[in-house]
Short mmCIF file of C-alpha atoms in Angstrom, two decimals:
data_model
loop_
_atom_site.label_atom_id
_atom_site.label_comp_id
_atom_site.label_asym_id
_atom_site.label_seq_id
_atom_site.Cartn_x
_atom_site.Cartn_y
_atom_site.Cartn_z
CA UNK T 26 22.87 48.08 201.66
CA UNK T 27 24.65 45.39 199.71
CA UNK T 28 23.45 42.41 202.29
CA UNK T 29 20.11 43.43 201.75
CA UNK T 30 20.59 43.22 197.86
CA UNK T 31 22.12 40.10 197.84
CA UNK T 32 20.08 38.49 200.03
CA UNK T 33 16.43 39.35 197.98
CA UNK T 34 18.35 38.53 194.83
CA UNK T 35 19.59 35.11 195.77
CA UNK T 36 16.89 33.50 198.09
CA UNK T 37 14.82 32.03 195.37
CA UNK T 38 17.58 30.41 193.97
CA UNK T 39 18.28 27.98 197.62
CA UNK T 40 14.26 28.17 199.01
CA UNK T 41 14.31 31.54 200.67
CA UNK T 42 17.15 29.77 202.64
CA UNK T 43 19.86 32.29 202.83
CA UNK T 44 21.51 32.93 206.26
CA UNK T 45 24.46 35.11 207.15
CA UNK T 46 26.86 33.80 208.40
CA UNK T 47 25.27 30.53 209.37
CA UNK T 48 22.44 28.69 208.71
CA UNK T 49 20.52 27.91 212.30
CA UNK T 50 20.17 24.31 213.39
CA UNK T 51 18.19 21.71 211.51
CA UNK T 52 17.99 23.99 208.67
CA UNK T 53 17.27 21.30 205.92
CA UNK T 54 19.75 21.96 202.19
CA UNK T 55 20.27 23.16 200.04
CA UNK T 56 21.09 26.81 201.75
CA UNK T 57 23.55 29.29 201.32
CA UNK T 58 25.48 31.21 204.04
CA UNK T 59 27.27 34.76 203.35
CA UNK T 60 29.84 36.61 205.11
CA UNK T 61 31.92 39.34 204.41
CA UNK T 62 35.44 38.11 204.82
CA UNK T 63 37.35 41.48 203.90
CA UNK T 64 37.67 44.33 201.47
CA UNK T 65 39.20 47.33 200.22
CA UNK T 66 38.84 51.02 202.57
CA UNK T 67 37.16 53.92 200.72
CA UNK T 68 39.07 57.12 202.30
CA UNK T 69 40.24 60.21 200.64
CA UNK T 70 43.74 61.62 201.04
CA UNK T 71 42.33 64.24 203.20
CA UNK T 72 41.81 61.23 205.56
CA UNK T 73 37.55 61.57 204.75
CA UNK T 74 35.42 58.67 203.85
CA UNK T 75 34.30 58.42 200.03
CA UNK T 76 30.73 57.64 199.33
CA UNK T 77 31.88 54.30 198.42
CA UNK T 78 32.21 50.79 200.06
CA UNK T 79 33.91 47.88 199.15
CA UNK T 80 33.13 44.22 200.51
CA UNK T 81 34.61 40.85 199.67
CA UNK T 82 31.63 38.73 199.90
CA UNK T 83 32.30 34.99 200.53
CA UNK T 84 29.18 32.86 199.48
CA UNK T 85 28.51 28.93 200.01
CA UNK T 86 26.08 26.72 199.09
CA UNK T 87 25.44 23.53 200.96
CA UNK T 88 23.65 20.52 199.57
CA UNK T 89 23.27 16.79 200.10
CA UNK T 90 25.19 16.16 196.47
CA UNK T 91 28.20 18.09 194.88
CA UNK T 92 25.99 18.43 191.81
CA UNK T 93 22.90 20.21 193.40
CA UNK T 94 25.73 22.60 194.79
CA UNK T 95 27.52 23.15 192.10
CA UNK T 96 24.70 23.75 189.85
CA UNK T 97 23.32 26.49 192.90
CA UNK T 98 26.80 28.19 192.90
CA UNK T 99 26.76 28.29 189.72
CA UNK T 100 22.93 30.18 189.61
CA UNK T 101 24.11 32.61 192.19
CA UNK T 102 27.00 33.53 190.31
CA UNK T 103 24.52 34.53 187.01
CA UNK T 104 22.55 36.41 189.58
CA UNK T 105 25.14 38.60 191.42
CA UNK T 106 25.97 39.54 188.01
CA UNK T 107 22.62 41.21 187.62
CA UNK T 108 23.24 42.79 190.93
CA UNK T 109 22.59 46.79 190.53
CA UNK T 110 25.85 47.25 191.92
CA UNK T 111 29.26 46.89 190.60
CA UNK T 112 30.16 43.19 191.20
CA UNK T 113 33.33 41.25 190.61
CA UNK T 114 33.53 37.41 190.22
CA UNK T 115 37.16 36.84 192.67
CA UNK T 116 38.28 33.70 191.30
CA UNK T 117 36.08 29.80 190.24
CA UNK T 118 34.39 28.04 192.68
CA UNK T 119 36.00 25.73 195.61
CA UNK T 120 34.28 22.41 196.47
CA UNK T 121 34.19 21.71 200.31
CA UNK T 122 32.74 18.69 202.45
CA UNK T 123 31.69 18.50 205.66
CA UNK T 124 31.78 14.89 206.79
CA UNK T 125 29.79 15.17 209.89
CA UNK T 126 26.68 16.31 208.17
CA UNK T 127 27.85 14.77 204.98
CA UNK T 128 27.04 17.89 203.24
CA UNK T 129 28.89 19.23 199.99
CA UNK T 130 29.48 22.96 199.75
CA UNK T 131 30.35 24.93 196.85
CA UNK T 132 32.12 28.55 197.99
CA UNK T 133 32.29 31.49 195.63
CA UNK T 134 33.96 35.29 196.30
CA UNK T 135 32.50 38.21 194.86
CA UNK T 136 34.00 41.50 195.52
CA UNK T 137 30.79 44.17 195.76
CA UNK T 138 31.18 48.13 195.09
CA UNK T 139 28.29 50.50 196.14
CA UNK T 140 27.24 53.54 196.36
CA UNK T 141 26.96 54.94 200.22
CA UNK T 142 25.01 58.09 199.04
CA UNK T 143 21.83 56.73 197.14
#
């Protein structure tokens, strides 16, 4: 399953600190969140699924400086790219703050093929 992947590939890279969707409460940076925010339907004309899926992966890193999250985005892209899977760096990566827990976040897309049948 591609959360499963992505998840054993990228936790050493934020401290075994990666959450989907969001990190719990008093979870101390830098982590990194990931949800899948769309993607593209796998069907054959005849209307059956293909042994395929498609998600567009949205990944952010959140750290107490822009640097420390930029330089995490910037490890996590290298390692999706060594995903087994057939991965797709969707556009640079967007800087974000959040001024209530004066955190700086670094947000990266990846668009993720695999294979439903292995």
């Amino acid at each position: 399953m591609i959360e499963t992947k992505l998840v054993t590939q990228l936790k050493p890279i934020v401290g075994g600190k990666m959450f989907a969707d969001v990190a719990p409460s008093g979870t101390v940076g830098p982590w990194a969140v990931y949800q899948q925010v769309g993607g593209k339907p796998t069907q054959y004309v005849e209307q059956a699924m293909a042994p395929l899926r498609n998600g567009l992966f949205q990944i952010t890193v959140w750290a107490t400086t822009r640097s420390e999250a930029t330089m995490k985005s910037l490890l996590i892209e290298r390692e999706m790219l060594k995903l087994d899977m057939a991965v797709e760096v969707v556009g640079s990566m967007r800087a974000t703050y959040e001024p209530d827990t004066k955190l700086h976040g670094a947000i990266q897309d990846f668009s993720i093929w695999e294979n439903t049948d292995e």
